[in-house]
Backbone as JSON, one array per atom type, in Angstrom:
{
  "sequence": "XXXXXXXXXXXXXXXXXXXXXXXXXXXXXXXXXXXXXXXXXXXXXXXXXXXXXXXXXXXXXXXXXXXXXXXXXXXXXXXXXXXXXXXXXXXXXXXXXXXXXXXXXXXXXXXXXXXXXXXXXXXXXXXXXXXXXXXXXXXXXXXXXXXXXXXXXXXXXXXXXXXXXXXXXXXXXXXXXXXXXXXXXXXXXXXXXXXXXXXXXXXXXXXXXXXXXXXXXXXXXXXXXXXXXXXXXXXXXXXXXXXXXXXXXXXXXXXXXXXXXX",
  "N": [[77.9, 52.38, 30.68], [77.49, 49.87, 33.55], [74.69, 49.77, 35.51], [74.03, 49.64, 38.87], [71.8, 47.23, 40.15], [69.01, 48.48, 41.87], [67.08, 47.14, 44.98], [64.2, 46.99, 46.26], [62.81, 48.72, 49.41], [59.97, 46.95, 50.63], [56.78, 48.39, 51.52], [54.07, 48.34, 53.8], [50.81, 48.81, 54.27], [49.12, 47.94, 55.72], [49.98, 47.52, 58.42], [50.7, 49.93, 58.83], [48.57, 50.7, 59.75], [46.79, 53.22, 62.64], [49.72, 54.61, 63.43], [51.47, 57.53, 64.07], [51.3, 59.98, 61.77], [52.79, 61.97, 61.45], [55.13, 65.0, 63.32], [52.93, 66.28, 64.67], [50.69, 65.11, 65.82], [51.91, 64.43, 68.1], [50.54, 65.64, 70.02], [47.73, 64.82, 70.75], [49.06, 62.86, 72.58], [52.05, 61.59, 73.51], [53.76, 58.53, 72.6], [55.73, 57.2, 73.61], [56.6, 58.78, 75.92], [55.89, 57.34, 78.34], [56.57, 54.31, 77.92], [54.96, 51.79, 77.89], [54.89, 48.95, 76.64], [55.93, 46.22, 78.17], [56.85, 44.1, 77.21], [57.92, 44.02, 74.48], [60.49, 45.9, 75.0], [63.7, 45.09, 74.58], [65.98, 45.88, 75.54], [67.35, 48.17, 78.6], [68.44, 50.99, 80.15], [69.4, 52.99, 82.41], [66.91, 55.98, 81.83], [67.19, 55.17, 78.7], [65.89, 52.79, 75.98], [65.48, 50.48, 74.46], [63.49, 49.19, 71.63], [61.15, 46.97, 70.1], [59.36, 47.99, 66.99], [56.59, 49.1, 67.36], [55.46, 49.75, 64.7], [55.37, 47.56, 62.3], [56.42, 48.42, 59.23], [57.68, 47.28, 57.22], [58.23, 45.02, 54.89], [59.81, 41.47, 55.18], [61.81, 42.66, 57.07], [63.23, 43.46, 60.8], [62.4, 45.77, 62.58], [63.49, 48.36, 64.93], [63.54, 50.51, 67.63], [65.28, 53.03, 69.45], [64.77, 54.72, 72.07], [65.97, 57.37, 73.55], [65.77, 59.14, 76.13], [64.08, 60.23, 78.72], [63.02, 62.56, 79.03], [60.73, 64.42, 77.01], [61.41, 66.75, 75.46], [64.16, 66.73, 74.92], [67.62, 66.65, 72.62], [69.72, 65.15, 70.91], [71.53, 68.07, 70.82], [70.97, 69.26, 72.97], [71.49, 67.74, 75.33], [73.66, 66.62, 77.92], [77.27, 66.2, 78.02], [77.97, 64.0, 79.3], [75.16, 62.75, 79.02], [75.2, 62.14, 76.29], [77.26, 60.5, 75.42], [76.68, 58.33, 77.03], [74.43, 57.75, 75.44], [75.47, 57.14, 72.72], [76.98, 55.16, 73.35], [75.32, 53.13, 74.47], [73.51, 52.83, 72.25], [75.0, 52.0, 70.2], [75.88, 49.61, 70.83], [73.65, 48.27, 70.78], [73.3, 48.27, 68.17], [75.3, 46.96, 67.38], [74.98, 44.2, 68.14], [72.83, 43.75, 66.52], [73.88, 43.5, 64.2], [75.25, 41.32, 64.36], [73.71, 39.14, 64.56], [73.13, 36.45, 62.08], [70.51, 36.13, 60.33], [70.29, 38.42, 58.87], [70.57, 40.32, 56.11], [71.95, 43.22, 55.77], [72.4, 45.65, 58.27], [70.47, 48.59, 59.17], [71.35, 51.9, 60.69], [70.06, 54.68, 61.85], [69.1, 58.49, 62.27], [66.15, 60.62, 62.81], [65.43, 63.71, 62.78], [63.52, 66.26, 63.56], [60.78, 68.08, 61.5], [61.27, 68.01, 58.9], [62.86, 65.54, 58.14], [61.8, 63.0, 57.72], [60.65, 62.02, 59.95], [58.08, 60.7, 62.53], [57.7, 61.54, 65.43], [58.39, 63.76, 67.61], [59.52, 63.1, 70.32], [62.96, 62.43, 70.75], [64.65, 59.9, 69.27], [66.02, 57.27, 68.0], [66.59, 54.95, 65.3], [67.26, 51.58, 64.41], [67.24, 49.31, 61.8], [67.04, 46.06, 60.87], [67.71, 44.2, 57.9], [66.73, 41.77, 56.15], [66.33, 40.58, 53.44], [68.07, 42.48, 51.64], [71.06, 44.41, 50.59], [71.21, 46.95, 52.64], [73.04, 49.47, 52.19], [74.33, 49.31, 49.53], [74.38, 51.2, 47.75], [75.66, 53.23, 48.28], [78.95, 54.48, 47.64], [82.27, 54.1, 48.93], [83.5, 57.38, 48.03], [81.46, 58.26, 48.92], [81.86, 59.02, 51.9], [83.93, 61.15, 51.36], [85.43, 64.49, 51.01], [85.94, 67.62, 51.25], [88.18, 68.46, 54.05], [87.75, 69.41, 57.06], [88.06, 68.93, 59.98], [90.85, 67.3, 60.82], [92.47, 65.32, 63.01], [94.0, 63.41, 65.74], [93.12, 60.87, 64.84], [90.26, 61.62, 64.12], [88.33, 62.52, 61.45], [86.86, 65.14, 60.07], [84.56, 66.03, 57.31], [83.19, 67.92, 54.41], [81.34, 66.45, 52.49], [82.67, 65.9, 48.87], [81.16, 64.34, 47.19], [78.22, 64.12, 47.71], [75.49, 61.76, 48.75], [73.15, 62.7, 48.33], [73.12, 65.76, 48.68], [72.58, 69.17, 50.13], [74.48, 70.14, 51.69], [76.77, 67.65, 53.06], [77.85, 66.46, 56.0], [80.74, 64.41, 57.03], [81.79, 62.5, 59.51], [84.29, 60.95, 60.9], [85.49, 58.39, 62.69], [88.54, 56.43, 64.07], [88.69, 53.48, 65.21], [89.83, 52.42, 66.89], [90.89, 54.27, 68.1], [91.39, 55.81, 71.77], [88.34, 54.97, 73.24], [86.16, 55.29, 71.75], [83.81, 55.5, 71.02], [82.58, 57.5, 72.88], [84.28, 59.32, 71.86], [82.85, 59.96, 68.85], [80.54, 61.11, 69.85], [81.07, 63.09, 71.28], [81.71, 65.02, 68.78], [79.98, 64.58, 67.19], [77.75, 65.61, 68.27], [79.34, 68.44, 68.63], [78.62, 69.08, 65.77], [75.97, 68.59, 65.39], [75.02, 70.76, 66.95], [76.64, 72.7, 65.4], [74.93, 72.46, 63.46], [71.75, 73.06, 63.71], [72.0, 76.34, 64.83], [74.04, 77.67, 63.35], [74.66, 77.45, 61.17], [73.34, 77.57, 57.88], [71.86, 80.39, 58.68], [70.91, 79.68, 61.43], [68.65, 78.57, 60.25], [67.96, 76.11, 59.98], [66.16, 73.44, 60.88], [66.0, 70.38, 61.0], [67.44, 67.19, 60.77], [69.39, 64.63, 59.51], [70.67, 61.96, 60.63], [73.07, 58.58, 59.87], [74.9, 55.89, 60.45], [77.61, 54.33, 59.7], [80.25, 51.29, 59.43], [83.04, 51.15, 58.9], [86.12, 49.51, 57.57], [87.44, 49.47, 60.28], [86.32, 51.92, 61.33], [84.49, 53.85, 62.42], [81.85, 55.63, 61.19], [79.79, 58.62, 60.84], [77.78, 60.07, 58.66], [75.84, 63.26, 58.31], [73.46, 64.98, 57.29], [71.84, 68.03, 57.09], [68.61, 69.06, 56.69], [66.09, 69.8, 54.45], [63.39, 71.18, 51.74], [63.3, 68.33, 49.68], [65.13, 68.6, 46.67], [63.86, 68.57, 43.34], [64.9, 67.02, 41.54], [66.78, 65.51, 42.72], [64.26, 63.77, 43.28], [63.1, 63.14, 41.18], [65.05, 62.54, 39.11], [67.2, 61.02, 40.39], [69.39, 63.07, 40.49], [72.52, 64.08, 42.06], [73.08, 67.35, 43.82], [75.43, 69.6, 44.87], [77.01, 72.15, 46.52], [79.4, 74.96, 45.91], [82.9, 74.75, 45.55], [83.92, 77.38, 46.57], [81.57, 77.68, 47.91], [81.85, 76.08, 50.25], [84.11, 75.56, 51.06], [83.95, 78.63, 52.62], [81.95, 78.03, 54.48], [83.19, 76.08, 56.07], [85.02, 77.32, 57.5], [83.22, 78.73, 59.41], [82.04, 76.41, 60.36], [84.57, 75.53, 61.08], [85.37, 77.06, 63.6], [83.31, 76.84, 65.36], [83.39, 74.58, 66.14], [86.13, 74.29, 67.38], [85.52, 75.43, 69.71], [85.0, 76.16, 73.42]],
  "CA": [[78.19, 52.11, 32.09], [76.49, 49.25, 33.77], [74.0, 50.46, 36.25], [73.45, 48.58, 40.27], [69.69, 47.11, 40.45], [68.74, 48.7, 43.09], [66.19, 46.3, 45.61], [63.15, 48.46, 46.74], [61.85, 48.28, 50.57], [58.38, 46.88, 50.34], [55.84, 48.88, 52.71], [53.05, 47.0, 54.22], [50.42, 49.64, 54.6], [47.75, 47.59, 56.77], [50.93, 47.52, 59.47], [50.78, 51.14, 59.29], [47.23, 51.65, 60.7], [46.92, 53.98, 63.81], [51.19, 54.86, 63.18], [51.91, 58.85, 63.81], [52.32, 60.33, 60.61], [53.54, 63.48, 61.38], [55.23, 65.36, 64.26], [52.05, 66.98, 65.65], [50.18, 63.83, 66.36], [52.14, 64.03, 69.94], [49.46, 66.63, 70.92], [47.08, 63.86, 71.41], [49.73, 61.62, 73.48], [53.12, 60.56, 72.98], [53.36, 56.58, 73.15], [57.31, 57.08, 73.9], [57.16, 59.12, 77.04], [55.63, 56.44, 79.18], [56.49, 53.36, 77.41], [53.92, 50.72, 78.99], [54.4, 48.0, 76.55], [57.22, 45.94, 78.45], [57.1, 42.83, 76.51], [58.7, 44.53, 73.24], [61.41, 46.11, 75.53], [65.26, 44.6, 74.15], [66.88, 46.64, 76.22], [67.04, 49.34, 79.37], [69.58, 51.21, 80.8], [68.94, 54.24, 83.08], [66.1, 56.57, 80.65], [67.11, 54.69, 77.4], [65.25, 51.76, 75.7], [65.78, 49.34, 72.75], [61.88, 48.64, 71.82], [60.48, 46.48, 69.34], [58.73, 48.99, 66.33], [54.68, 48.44, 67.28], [54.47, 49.03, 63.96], [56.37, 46.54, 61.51], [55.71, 48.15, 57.91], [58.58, 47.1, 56.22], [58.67, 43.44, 54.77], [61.32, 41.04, 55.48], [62.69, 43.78, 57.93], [63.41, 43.44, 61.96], [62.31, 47.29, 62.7], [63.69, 48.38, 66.4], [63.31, 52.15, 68.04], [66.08, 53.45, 70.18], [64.44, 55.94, 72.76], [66.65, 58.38, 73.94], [65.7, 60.22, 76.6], [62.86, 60.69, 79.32], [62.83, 64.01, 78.36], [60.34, 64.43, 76.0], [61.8, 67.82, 74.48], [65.27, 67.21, 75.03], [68.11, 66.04, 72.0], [71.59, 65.6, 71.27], [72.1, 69.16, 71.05], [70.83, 69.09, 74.47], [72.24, 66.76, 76.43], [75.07, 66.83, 78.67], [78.26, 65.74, 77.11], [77.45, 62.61, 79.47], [73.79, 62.06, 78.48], [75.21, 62.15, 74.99], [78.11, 59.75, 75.51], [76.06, 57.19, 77.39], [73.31, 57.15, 74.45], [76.23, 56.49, 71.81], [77.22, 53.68, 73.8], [74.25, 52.03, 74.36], [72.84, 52.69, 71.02], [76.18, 51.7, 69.28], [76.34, 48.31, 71.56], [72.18, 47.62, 70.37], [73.38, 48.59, 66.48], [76.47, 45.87, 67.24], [74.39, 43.1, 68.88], [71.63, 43.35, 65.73], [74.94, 42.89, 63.28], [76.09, 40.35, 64.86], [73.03, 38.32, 63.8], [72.77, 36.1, 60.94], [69.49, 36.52, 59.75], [69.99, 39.5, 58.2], [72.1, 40.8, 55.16], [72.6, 44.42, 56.12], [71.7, 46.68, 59.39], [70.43, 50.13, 59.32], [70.9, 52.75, 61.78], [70.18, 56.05, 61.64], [68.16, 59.23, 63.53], [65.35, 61.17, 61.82], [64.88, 64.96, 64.24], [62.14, 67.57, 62.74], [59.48, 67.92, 60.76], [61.7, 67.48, 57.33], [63.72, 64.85, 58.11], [61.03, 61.72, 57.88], [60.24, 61.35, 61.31], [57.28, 60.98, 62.71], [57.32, 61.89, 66.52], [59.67, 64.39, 68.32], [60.7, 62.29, 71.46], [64.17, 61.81, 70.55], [64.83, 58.55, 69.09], [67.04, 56.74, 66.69], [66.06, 53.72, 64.86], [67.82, 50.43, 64.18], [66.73, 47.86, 61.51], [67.71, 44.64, 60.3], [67.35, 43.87, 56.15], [66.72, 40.06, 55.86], [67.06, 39.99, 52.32], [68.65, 43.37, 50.79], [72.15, 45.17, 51.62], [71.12, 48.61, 52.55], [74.35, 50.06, 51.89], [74.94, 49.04, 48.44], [74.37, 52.04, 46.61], [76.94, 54.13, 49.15], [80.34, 54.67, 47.59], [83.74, 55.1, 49.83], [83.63, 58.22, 47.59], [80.48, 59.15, 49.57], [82.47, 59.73, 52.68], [85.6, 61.96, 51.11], [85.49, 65.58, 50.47], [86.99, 68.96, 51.62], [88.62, 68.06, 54.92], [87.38, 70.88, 57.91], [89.42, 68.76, 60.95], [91.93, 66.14, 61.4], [93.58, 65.47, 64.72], [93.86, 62.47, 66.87], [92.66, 59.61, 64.63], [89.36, 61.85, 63.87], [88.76, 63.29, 60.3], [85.68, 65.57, 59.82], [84.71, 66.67, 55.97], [82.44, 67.8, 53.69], [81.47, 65.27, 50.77], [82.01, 66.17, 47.82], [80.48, 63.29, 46.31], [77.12, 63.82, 48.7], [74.49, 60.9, 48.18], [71.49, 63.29, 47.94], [72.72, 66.97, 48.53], [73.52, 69.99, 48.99], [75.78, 69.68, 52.29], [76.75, 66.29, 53.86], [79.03, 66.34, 56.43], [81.03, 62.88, 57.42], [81.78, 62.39, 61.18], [84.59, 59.51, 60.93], [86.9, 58.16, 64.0], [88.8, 55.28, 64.18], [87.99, 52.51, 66.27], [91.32, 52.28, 67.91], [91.03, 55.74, 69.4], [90.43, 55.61, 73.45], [87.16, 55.23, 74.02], [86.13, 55.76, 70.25], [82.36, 55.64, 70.54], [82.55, 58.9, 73.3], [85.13, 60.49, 70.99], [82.4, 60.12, 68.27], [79.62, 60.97, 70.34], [81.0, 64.67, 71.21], [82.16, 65.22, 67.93], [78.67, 64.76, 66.62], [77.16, 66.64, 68.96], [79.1, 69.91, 68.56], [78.14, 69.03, 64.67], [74.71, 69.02, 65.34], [74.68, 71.86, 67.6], [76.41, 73.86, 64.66], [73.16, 72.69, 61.69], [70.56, 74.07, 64.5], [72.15, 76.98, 65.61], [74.6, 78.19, 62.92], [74.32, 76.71, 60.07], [71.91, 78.43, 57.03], [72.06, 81.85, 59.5], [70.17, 79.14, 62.09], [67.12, 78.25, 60.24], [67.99, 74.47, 59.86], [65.65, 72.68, 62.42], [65.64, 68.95, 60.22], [68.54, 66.77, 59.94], [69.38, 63.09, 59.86], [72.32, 60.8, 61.48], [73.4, 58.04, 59.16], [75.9, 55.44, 61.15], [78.27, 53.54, 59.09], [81.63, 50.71, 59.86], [83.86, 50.49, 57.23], [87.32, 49.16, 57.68], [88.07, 49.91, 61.21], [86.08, 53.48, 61.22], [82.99, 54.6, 62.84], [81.22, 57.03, 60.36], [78.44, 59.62, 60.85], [76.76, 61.37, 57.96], [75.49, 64.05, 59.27], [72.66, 65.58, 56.71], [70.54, 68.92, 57.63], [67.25, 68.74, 55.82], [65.32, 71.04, 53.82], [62.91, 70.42, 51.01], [64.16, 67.16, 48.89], [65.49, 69.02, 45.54], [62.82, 67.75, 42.44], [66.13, 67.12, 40.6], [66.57, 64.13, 43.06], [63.11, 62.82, 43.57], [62.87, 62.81, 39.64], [66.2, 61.83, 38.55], [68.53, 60.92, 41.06], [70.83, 63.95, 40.25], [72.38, 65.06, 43.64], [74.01, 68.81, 44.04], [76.45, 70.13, 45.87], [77.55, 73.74, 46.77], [80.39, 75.13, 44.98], [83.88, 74.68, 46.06], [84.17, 78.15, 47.03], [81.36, 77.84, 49.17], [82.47, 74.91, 51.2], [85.26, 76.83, 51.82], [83.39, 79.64, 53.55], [81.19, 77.08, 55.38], [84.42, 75.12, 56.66], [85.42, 78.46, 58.32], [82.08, 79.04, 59.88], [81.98, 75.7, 60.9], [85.68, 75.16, 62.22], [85.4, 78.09, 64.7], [81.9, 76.42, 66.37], [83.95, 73.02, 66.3], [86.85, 74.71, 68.35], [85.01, 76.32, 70.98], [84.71, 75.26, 74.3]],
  "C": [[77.11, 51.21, 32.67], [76.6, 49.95, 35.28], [73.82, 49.07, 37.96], [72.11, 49.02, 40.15], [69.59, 47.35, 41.62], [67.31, 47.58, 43.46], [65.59, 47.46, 45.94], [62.76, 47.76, 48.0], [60.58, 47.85, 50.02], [57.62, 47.38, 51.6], [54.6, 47.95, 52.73], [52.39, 48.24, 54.75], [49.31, 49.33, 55.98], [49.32, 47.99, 57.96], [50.88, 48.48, 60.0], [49.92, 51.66, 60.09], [47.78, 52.02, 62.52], [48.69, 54.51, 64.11], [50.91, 56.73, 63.03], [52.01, 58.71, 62.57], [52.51, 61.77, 60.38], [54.05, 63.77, 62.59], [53.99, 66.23, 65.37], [50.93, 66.18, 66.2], [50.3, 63.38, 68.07], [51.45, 65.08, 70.64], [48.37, 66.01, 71.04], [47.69, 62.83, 72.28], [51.14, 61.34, 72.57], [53.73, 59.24, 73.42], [54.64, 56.53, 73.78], [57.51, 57.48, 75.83], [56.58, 58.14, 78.62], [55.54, 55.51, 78.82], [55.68, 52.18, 78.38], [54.22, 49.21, 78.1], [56.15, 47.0, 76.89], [57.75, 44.79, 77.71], [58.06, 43.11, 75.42], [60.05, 45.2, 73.88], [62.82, 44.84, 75.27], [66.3, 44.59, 75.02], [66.96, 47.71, 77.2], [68.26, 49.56, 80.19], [69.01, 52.61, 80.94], [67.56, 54.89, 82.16], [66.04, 55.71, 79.15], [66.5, 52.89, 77.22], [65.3, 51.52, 74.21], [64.38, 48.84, 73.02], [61.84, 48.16, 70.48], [59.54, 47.51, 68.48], [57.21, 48.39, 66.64], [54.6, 48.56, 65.56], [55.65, 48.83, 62.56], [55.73, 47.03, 60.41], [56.97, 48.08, 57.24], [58.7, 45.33, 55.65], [59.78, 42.68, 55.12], [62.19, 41.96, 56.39], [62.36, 43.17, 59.6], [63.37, 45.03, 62.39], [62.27, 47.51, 64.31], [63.48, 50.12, 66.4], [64.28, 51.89, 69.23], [64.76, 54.94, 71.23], [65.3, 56.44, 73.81], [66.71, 58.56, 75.19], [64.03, 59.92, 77.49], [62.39, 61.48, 79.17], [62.15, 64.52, 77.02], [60.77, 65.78, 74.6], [63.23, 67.72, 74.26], [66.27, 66.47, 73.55], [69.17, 65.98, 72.34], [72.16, 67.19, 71.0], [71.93, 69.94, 71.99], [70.93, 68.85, 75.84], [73.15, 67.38, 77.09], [75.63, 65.91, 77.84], [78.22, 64.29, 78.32], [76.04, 61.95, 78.87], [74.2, 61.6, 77.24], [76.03, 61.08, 74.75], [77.57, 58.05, 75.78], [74.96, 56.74, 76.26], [74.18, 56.49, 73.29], [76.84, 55.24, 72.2], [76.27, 52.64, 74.08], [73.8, 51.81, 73.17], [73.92, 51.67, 69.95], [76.45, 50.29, 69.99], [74.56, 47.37, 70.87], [72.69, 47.72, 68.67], [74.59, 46.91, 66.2], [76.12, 44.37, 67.23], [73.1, 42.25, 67.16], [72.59, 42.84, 64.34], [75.34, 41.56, 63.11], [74.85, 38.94, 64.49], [72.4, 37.61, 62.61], [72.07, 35.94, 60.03], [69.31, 37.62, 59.04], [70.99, 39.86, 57.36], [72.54, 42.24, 55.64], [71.67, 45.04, 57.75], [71.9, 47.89, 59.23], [70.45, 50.79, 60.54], [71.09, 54.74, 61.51], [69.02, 56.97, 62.05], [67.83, 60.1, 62.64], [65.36, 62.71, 63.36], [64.45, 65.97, 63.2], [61.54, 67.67, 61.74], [59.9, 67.54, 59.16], [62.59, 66.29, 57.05], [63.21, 63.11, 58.13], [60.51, 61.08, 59.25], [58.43, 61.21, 61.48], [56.37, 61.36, 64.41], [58.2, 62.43, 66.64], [60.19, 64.19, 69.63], [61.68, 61.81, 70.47], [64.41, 60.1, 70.56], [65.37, 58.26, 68.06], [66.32, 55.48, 66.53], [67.29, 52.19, 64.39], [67.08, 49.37, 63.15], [66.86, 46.81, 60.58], [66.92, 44.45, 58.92], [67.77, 42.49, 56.01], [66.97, 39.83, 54.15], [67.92, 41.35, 51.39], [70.29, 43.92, 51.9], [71.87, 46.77, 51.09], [72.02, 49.46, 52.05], [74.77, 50.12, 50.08], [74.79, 50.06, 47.48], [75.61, 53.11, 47.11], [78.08, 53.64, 48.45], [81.47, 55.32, 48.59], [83.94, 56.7, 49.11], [82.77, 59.22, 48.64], [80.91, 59.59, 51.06], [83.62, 60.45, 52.44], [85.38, 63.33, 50.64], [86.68, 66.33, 51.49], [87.15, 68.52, 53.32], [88.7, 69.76, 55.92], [88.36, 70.17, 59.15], [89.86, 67.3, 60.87], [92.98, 65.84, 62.2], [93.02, 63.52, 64.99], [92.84, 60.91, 66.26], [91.09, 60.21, 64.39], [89.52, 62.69, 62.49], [87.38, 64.11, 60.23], [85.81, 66.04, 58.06], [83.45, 66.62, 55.91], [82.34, 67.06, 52.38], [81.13, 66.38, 49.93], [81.53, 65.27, 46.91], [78.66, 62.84, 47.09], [75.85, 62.64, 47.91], [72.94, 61.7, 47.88], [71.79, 65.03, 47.93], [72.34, 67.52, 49.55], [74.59, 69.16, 50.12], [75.2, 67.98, 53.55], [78.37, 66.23, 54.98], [79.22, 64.61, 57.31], [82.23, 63.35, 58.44], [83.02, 61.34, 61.15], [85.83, 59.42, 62.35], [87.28, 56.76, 63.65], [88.78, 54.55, 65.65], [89.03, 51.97, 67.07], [91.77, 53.58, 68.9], [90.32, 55.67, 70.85], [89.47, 55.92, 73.45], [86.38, 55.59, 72.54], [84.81, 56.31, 70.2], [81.74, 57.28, 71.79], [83.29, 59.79, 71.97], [83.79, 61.02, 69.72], [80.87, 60.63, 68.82], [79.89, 62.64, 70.64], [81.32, 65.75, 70.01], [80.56, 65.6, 66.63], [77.6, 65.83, 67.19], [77.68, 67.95, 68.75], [78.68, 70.12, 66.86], [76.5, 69.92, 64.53], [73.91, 70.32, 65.87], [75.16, 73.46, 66.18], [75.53, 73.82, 63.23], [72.44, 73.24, 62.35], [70.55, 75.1, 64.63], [72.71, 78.07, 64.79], [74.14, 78.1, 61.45], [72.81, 77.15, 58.83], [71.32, 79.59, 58.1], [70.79, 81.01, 60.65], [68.86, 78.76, 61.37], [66.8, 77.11, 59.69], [67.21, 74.39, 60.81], [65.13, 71.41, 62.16], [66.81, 68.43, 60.04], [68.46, 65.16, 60.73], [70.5, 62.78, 60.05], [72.17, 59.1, 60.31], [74.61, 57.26, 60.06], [76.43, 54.27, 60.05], [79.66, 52.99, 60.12], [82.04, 50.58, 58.93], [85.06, 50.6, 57.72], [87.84, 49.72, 59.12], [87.58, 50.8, 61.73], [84.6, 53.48, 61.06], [82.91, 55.83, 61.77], [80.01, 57.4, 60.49], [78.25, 60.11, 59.82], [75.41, 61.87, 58.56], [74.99, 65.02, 57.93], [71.35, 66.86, 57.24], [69.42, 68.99, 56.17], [66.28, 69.82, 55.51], [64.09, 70.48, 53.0], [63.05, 69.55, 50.08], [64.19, 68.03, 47.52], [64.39, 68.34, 44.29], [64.11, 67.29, 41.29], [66.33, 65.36, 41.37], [65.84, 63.37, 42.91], [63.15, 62.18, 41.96], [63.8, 62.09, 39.15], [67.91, 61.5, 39.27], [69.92, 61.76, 40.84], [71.02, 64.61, 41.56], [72.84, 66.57, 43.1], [74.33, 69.16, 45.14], [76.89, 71.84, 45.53], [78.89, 73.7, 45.9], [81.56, 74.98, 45.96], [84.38, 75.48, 46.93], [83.05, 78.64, 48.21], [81.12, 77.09, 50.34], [83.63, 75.8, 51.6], [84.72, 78.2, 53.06], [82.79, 79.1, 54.31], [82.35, 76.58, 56.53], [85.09, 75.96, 57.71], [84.66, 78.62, 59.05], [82.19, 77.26, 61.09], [83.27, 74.68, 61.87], [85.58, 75.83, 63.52], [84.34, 77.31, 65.24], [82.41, 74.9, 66.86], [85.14, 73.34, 67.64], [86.51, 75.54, 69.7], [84.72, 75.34, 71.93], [83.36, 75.21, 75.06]]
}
């Protein structure tokens, strides 16, 4: 079987100096909740801001920060089902705008929240960033959004992969982009997601998961990963795992009922 060469990010470590590298770093100051530097500012709309990354360690990359929220404690499983609506629309109009530019072969977007999930501050923030010479995507198979199917209504499909890119559970968020108002529809849909990895989800004692935003053919997609410690099965040999059939099934139950509630 021939194998895809994967391209490797290149890190740029001088870039990194003075860069959080952990979540408890914001007990000396967090640079987010009074953004001062206006020049790097993209973008502003009510609380939220499209900022320039202060710190550029990726080569060949365009590295942006989405900030959320004035609210330095608050997330999307926080919000009001407006706060939450209005951030998927702005964020999803800054993710569209950085596409839309030719300088770059692929755009990433996707949201790091708690201490296992690669972040490195806990003001709420998503990231955005442009790959000048690699396509981020290219190791993702359409396989990697298709598993056991928990809801489908109204032009929205929710599932669990069973083909997850890293393991154990991955759940995929998808709407189509012809449904009224698509990027709210996907915006509360994620949210009662996320509210059931925090809350429900591993008898509550998730408090790490990442957002993953994909377009493919028409169709907004979320993977929607809660985060634990990375398996040594991956790090070592790219072998993912997945739960058993039978207990996706019991999950899918757990997690339809928290989906149907009002």
């Amino acid at each position: 079987m021939e194998h895809k060469k994967e391209a490797a990010l290149i890190f740029l470590p001088l870039a990194a100096n003075g860069k959080p590298q952990h979540l408890g770093s914001e007990k000396t100051g967090c640079p987010f909740c009074e953004y001062a530097e206006e020049e790097n500012i993209l973008k502003r709309e009510e609380d939220m801001l499209w900022v320039l990354n202060k710190y550029q360690t990726l080569q060949d990359t365009f590295q942006t920060i989405i900030i959320e929220h004035a609210d330095h404690n608050k997330d999307i499983s926080t919000y009001t089902v407006e706060e939450n609506r209005n951030l998927f629309t702005f964020a999803i109009d800054c993710w569209a705008k950085t596409k839309k530019d030719p300088q770059f072969k692929s755009v990433l977007f996707y949201k790091n929240h708690g201490p296992l999930s690669g972040g490195s501050l806990k003001h709420p923030h998503m990231q955005i960033v442009g790959l000048k010479e690699i396509d981020g995507e290219a190791q993702i198979e359409p396989e990697n959004f298709e598993g056991i199917t928990v809801l489908s209504e109204n032009n929205v499909v929710i599932n669990f992969s069973s083909m997850p890119v890293m393991g154990f559970l991955e759940i995929n968020i998808i709407v189509d982009s012809q449904t009224p108002e698509p990027t709210h529809c996907l915006a509360d849909y994620v949210q009662k997601t996320v509210n059931y990895v925090l809350n429900a989800y591993h008898h509550g004692r998730c408090e790490s998961y990442n957002l993953f935003f994909f377009e493919e053919e028409g169709k907004y997609i979320v993977k929607l990963i809660p985060r634990f410690i990375v398996s040594p099965y991956f790090v070592g040999y790219k072998l993912t795992q997945n739960f058993s059939e039978e207990h996706l099934l019991l999950l899918r139950e757990e997690f339809l009922k928290s989906l149907l509630e009002k």
